[in-house]
Short mmCIF file of C-alpha atoms in Angstrom, two decimals:
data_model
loop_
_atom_site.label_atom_id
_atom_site.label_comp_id
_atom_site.label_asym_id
_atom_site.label_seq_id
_atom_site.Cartn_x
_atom_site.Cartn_y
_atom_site.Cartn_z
CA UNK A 15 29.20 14.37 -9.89
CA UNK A 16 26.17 13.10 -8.66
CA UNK A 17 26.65 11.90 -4.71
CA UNK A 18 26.17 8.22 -3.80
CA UNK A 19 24.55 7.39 -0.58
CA UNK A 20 24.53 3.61 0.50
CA UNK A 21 21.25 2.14 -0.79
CA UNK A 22 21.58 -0.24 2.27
CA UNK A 23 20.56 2.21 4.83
CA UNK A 24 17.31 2.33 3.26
CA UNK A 25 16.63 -1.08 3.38
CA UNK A 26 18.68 -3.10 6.20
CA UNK A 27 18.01 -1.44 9.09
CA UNK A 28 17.19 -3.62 11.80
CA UNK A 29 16.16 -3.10 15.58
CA UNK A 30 18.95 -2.83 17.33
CA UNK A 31 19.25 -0.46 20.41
CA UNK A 32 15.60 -0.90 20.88
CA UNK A 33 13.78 1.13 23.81
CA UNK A 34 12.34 -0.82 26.30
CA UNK A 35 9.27 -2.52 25.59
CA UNK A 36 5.75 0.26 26.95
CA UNK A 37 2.28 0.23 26.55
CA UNK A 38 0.51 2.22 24.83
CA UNK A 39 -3.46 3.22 25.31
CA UNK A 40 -4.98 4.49 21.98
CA UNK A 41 -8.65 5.72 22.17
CA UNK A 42 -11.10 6.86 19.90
CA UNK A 43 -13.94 7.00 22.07
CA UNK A 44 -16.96 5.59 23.92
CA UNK A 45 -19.12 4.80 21.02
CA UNK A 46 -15.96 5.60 18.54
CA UNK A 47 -16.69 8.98 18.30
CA UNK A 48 -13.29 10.24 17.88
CA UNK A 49 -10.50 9.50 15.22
CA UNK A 50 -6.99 9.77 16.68
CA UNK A 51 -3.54 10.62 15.03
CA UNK A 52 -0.60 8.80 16.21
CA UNK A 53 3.18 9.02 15.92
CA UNK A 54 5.68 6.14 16.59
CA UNK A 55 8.19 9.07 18.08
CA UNK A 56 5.21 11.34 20.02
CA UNK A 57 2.62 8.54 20.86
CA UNK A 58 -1.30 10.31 20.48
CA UNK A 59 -1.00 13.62 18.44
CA UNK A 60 -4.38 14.90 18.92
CA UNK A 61 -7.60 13.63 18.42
CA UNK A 62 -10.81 14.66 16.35
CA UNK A 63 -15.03 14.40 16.78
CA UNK A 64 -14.88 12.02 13.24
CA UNK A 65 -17.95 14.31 12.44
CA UNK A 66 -16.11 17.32 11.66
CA UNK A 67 -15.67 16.29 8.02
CA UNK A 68 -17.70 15.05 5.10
CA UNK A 69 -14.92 14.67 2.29
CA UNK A 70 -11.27 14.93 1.97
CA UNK A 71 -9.00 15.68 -1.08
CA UNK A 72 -5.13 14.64 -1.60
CA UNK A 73 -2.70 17.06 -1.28
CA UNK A 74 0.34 15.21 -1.26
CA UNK A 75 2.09 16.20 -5.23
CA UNK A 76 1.37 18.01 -8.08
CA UNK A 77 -0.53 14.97 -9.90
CA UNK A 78 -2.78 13.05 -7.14
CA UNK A 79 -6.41 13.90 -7.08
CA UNK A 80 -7.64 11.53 -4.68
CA UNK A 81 -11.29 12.68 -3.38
CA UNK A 82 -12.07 10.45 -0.25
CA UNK A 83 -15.57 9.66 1.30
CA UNK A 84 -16.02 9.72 5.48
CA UNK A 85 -16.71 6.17 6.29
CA UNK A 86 -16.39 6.81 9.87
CA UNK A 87 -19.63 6.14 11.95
CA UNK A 88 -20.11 5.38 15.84
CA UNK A 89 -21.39 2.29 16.97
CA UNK A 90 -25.26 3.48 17.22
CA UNK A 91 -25.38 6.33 14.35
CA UNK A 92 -29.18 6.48 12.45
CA UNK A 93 -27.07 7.40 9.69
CA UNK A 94 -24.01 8.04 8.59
CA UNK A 95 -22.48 9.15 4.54
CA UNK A 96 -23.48 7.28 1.75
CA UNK A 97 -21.63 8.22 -1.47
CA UNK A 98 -23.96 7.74 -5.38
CA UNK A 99 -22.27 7.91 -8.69
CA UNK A 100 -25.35 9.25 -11.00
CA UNK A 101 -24.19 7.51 -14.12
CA UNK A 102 -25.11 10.18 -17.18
CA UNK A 103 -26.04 12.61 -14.42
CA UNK A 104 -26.41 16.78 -15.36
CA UNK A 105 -25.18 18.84 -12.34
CA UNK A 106 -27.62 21.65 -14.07
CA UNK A 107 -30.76 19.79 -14.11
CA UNK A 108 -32.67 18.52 -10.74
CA UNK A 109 -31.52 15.35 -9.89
CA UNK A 110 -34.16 12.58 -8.13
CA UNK A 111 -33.18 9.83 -5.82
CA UNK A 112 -32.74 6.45 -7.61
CA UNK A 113 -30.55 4.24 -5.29
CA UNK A 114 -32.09 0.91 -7.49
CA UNK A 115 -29.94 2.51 -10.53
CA UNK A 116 -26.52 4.53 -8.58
CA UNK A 117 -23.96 2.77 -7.32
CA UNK A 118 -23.18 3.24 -3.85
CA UNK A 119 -18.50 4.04 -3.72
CA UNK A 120 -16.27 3.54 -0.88
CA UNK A 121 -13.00 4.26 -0.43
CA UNK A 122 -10.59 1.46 -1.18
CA UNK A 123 -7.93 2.13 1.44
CA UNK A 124 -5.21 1.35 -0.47
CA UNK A 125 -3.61 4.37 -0.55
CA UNK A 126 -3.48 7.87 -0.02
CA UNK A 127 -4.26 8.86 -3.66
CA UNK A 128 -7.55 7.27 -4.68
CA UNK A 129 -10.55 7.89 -2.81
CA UNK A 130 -13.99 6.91 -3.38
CA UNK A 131 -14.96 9.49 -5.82
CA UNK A 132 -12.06 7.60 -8.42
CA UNK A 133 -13.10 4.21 -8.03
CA UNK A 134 -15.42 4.75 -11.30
CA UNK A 135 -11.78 6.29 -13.46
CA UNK A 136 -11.27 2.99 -15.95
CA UNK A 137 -8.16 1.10 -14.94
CA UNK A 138 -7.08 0.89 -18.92
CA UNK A 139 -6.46 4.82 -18.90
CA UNK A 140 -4.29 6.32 -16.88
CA UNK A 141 -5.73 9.70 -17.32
CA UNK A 142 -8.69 8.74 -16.01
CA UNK A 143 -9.30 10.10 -12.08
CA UNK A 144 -13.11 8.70 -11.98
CA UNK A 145 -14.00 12.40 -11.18
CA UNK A 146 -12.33 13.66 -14.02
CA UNK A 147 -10.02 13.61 -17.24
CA UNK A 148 -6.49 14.40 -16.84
CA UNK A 149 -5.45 16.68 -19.48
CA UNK A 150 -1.37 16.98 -20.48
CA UNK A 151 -1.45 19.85 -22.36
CA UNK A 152 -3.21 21.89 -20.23
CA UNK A 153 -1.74 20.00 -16.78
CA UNK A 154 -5.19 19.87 -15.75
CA UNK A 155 -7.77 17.35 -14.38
CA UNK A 156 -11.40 18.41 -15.79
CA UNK A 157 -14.28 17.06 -14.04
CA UNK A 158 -16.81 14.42 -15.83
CA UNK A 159 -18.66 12.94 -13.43
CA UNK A 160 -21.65 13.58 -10.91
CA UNK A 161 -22.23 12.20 -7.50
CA UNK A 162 -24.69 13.07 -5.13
CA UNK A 163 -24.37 12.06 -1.19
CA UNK A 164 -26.47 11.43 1.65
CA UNK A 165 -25.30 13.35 4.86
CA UNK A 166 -25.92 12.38 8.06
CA UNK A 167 -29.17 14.17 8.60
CA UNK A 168 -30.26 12.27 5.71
CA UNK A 169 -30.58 14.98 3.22
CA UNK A 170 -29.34 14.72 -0.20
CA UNK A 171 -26.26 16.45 -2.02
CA UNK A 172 -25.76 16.26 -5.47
CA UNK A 173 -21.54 16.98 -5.98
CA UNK A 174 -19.50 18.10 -9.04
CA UNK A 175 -15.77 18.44 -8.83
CA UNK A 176 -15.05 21.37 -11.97
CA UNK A 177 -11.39 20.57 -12.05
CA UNK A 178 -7.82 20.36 -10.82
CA UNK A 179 -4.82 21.78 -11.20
CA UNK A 180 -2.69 23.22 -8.45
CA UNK A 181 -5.88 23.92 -6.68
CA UNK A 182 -9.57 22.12 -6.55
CA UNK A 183 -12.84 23.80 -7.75
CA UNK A 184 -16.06 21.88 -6.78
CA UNK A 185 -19.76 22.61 -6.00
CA UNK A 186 -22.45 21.00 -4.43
CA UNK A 187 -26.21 21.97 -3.59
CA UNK A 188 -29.93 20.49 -3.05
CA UNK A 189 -30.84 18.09 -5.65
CA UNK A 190 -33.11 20.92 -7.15
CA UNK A 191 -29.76 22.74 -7.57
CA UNK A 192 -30.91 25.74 -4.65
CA UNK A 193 -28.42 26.38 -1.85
CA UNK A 194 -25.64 26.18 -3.97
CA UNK A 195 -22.47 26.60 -2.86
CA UNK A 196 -18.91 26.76 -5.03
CA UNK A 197 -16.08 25.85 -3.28
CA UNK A 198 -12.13 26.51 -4.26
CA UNK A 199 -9.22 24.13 -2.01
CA UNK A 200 -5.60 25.18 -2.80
CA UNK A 201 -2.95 22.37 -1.96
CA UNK A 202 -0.47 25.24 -1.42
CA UNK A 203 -2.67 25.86 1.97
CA UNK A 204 -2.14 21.86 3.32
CA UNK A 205 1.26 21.50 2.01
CA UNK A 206 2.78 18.57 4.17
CA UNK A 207 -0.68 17.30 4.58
CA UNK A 208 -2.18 14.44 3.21
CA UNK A 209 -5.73 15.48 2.60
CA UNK A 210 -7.30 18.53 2.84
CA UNK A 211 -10.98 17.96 5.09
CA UNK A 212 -14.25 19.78 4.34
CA UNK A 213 -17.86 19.87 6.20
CA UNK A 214 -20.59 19.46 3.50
CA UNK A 215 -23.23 20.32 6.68
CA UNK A 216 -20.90 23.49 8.04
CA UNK A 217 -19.45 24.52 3.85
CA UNK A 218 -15.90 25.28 5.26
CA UNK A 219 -13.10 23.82 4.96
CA UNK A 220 -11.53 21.35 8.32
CA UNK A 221 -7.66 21.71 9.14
CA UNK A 222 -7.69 18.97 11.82
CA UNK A 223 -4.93 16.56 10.60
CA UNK A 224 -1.77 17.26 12.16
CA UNK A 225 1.75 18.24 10.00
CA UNK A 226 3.57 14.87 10.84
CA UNK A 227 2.03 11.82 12.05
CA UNK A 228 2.48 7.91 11.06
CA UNK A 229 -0.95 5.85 11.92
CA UNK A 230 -4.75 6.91 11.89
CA UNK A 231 -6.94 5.35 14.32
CA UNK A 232 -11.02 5.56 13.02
CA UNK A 233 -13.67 3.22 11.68
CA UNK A 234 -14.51 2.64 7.97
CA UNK A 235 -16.02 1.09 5.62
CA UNK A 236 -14.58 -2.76 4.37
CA UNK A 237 -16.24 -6.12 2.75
CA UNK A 238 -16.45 -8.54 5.60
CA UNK A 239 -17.30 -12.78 4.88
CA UNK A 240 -20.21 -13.33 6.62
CA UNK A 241 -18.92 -17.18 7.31
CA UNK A 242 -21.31 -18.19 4.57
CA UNK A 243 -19.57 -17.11 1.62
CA UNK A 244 -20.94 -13.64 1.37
CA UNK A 245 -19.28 -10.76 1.67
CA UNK A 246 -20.68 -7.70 3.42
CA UNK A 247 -20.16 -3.84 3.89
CA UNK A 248 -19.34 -3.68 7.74
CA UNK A 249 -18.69 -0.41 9.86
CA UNK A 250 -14.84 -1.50 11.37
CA UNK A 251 -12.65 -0.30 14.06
CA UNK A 252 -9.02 -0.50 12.57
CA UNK A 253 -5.95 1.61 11.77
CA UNK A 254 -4.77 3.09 8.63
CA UNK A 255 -0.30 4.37 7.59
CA UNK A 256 0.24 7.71 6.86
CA UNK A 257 1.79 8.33 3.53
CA UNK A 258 4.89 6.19 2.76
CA UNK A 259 5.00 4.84 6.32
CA UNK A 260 5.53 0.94 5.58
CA UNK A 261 4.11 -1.94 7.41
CA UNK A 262 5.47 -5.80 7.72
CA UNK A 263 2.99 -8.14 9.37
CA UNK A 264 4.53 -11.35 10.93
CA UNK A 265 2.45 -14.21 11.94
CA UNK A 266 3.17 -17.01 14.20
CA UNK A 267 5.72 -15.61 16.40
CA UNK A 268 6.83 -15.06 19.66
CA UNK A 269 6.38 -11.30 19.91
CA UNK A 270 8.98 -10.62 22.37
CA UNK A 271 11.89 -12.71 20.10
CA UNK A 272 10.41 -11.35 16.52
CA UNK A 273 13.36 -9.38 14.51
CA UNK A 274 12.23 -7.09 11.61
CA UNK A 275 15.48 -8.62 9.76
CA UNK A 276 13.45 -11.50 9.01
CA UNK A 277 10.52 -9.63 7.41
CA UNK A 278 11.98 -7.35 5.36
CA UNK A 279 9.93 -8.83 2.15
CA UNK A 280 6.72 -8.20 3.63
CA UNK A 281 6.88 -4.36 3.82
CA UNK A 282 4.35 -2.87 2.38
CA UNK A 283 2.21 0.95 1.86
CA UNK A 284 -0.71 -0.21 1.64
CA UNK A 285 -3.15 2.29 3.92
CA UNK A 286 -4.63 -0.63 5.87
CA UNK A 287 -2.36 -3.10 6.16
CA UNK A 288 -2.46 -3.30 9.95
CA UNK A 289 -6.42 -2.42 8.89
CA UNK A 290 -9.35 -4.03 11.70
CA UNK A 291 -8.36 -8.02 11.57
CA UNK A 292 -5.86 -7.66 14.58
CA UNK A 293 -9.05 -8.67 16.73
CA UNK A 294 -11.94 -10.65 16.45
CA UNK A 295 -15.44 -10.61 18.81
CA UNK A 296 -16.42 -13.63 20.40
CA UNK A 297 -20.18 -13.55 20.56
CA UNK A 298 -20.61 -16.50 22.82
CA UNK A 299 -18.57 -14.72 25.52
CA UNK A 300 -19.65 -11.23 24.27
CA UNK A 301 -16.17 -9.63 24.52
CA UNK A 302 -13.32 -9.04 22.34
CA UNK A 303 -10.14 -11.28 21.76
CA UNK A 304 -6.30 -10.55 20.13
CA UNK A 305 -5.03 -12.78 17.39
CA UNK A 306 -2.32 -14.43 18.96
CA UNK A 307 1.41 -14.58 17.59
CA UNK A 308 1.25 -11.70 15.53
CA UNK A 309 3.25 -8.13 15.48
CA UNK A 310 3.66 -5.30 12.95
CA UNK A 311 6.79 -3.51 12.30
CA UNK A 312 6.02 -0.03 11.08
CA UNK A 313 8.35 1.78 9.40
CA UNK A 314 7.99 5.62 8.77
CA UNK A 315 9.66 8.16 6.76
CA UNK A 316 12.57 9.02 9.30
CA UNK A 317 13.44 5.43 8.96
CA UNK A 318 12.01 4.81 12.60
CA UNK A 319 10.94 1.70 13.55
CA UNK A 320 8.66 -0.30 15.70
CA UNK A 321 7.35 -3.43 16.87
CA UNK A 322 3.71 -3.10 17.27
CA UNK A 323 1.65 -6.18 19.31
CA UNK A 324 -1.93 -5.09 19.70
CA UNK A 325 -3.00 -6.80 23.50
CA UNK A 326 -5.98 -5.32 24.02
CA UNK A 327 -9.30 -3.80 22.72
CA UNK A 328 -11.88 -2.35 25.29
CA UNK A 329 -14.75 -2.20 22.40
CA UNK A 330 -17.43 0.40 22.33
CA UNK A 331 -17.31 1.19 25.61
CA UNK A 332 -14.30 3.33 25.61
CA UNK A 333 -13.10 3.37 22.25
CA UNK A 334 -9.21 2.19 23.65
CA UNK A 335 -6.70 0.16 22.34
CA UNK A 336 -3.84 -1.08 24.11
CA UNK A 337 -0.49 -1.90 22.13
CA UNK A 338 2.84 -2.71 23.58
CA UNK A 339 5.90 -1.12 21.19
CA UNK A 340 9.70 -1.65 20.85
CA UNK A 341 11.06 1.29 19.05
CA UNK A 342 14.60 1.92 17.22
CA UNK A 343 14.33 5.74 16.47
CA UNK A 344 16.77 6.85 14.67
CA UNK A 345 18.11 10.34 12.65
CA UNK A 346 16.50 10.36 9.20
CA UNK A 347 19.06 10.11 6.15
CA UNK A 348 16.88 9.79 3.49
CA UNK A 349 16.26 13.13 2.72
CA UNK A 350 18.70 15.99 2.78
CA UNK A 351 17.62 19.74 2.69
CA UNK A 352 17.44 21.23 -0.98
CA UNK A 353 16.41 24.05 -2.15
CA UNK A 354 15.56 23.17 -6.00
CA UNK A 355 13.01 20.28 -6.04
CA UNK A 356 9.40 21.70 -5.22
CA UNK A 357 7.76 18.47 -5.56
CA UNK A 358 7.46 14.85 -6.95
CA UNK A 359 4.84 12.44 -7.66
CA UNK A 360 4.44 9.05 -8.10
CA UNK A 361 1.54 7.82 -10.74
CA UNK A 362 0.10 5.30 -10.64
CA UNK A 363 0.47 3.90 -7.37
CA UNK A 364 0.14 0.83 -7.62
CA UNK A 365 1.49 0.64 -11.45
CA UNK A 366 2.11 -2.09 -13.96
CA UNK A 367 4.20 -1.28 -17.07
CA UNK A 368 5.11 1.72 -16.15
CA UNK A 369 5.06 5.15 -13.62
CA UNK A 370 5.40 8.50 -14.28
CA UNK A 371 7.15 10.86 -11.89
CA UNK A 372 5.59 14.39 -11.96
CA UNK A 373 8.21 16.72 -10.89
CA UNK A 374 8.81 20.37 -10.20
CA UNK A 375 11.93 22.36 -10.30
CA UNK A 376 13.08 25.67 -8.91
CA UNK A 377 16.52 25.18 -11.60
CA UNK A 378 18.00 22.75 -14.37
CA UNK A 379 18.76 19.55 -12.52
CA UNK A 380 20.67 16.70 -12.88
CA UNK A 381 19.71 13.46 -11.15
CA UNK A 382 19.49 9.82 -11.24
CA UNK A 383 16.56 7.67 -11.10
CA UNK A 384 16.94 4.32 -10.29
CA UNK A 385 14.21 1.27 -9.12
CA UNK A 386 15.44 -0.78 -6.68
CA UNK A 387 13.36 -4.00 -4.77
CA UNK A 388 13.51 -4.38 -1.23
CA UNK A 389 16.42 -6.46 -1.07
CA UNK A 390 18.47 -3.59 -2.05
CA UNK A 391 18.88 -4.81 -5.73
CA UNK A 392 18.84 -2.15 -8.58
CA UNK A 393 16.61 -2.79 -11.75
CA UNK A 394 16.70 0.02 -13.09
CA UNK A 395 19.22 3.50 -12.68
CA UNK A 396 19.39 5.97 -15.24
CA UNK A 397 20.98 10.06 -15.50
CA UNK A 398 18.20 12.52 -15.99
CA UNK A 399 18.74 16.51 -16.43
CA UNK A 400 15.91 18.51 -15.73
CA UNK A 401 15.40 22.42 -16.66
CA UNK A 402 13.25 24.51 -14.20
CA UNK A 403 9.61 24.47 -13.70
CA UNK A 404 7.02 21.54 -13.61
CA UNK A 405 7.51 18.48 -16.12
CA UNK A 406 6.98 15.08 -16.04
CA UNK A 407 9.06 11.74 -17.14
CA UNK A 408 8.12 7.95 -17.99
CA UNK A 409 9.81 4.80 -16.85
CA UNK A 410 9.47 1.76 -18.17
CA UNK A 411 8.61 -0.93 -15.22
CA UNK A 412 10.20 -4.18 -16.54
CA UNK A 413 10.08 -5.94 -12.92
CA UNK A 414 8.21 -8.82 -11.28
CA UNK A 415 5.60 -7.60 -8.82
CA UNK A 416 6.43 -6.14 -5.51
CA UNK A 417 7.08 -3.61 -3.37
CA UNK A 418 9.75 -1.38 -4.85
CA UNK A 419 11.59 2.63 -3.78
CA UNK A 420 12.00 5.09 -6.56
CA UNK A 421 15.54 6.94 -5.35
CA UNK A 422 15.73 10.04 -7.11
CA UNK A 423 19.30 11.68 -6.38
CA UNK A 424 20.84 15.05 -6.81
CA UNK A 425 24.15 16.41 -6.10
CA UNK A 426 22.33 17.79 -2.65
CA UNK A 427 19.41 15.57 -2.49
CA UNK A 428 18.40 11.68 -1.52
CA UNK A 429 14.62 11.18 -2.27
CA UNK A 430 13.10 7.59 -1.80
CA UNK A 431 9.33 6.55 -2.95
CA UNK A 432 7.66 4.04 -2.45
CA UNK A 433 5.91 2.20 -5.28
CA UNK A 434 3.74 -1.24 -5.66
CA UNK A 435 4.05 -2.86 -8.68
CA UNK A 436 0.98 -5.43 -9.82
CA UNK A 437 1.36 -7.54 -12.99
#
């Protein structure tokens, strides 16, 4: 018998029994140098010179292959990483510098699962990861594609990612092909991570990101109107979710009397929902100013919650933002210790017609799957039974678009994933 937990945990929490409302000062520093981890429960984790790294790969399930550019920059950088898909290109041959015919990627921030280096995979074929094929007979991604990027000294890479299957094999040299260097990342050695981060300039491979944390603080790349109907690529200041830490965004309230029971609809995964637009420069007055009325309630994997007002940005100068937070933390029941499900995957994230789940089990399992919306209702609940070892499954999405869990349950084990569906 398979053991029922209330779906309504999941979903009606609300904040009551919240800690007094405290500032918080969040700094990435003078010139935004720095990107800083943060945790609703800890406050400021630790906090990292954003030029340690070059590019980052997922690490999250068996399945994701997300390859992620550095947008970060600080305010005055001569340069900073520029990212070129060489359409047709040979990794073998020497490659020369045609920015009038490459097209420059950045990372959409949507998630935690496609980077910049997928944004080229077509959206009609699933097994398509930009960088490479997906292959399901072999369980492996194969690499297709070749990039080349411009560091920050403004010399020239030309990339190839070989393949992926539990682990990642690229290389990367001059664009003559000399100084090559061939590079293997194992997920197995970031487990609990979301990316893995590696220096292109120092060839090794960064751990800087911290085992648990719920909000990244850095600057990146987004398309910005320039007020005259043109959209630009601007260098922001903003802040990113960790992985399945929701976000609801309320607008035209009074912070102090907002209650997350009224925005339960608006939760959502997406990487930069809080994102840069919290503040807005005022160059008249030449300083910085808070949209007024608004709060975020962030939600993270332990079912904590808080209020988040931003109330002040100090700009350049010294990198800090100041929030004020209400916080309900509270013991996590979503996930109970097991020892017989490795891993599981959501793709793709968002979906449409359907998701795969990309699972891996020590024994034969039996579970149930169900889809449920954020108003606790259940679309979809079926029994699976799954032997040992790595497999995947297919279920049919037959749901309006929204932001949806996955609750995959053993007799031992409560899993919920988040999923956005798009029609």
């Amino acid at each position: 018998m398979i053991k029922k937990l209330s779906i309504f945990c999941f979903f009606l929490t609300t904040l009551v029994g919240l800690s007094a409302q405290q500032y918080d000062q969040i700094s990435i520093g003078a010139g935004y140098v720095d990107q800083t981890y943060y945790s609703l429960k800890q406050g400021i984790i630790q906090s990292n010179d954003y030029r340690v790294w070059d590019i980052s790969f997922s690490t999250q399930g068996v399945q994701d292959g997300g390859i992620f550019i550095n947008e970060a920059a600080h305010l005055n950088a001569d340069s900073q990483l520029e990212l070129f898909h060489v359409p047709n290109g040979n990794y073998d041959q020497n490659i020369t510098v045609d920015l009038d015919a490459w097209s420059q990627l950045y990372n959409p921030d949507q998630n935690w699962q496609t980077g910049a280096f997928n944004t080229i995979a077509s959206e009609s074929n699933p097994a398509d990861y930009g960088w490479g094929i997906y292959n399901p007979s072999t369980m492996e991604v194969t690499g297709q594609s070749v990039y080349v990027i411009k560091l920050r000294n403004n010399n020239y890479k030309k990339i190839f990612i070989e393949s992926l299957s539990t682990v990642y094999n690229f290389k990367y040299a001059n664009l003559d092909g000399s100084d090559e260097y061939n590079v293997t990342i194992s997920k197995a050695d970031f487990a609990g991570k979301t990316v893995a981060h590696y220096s292109l300039e120092d060839n090794q491979v960064v751990n800087i990101e911290p085992e648990s944390w719920d909000l990244l603080f850095t600057r990146y790349m987004d398309y910005v109107s320039d007020g005259n109907g043109t959209f630009l690529d601007y260098s922001l200041t903003g802040v990113f979710s960790g992985v399945d830490v929701q976000v609801a965004q309320a607008d035209g309230v009074n912070p102090s009397q907002a209650k997350e029971s009224d925005y339960l609809d608006l939760y959502t995964s997406q990487v930069d929902e809080i994102g840069y637009d919290w503040k807005s420069f005022n160059i008249g007055m030449l300083q910085w100013s808070m949209v007024e009325g608004r709060v975020y309630f962030v939600k993270n994997t332990d079912n904590n919650i808080c209020k988040i007002a931003f109330v002040d940005f100090e700009g350049s100068m010294t990198g800090v933002t100041t929030i004020t937070k209400e916080c309900n933390i509270v013991a996590d029941v979503t996930d109970v210790s097991n020892t017989s499900l490795t891993s599981v995957n959501v793709f793709p994230n968002p979906a449409s017609n359907y998701v795969d789940l990309a699972l891996d089990f020590k024994s034969k399992t039996t579970a149930q799957i169900s889809v449920i919306d954020i108003t606790g209702k259940t679309h979809m609940s079926l029994p699976y039974v799954f032997n040992s070892g790595f497999q995947s499954t297919r279920i049919d999405l037959n749901v309006p678009s929204g932001n949806y869990i996955i609750l995959l349950e053993t007799a031992d084990y409560v899993k919920h994933l988040s999923l956005i569906v798009t029609n």
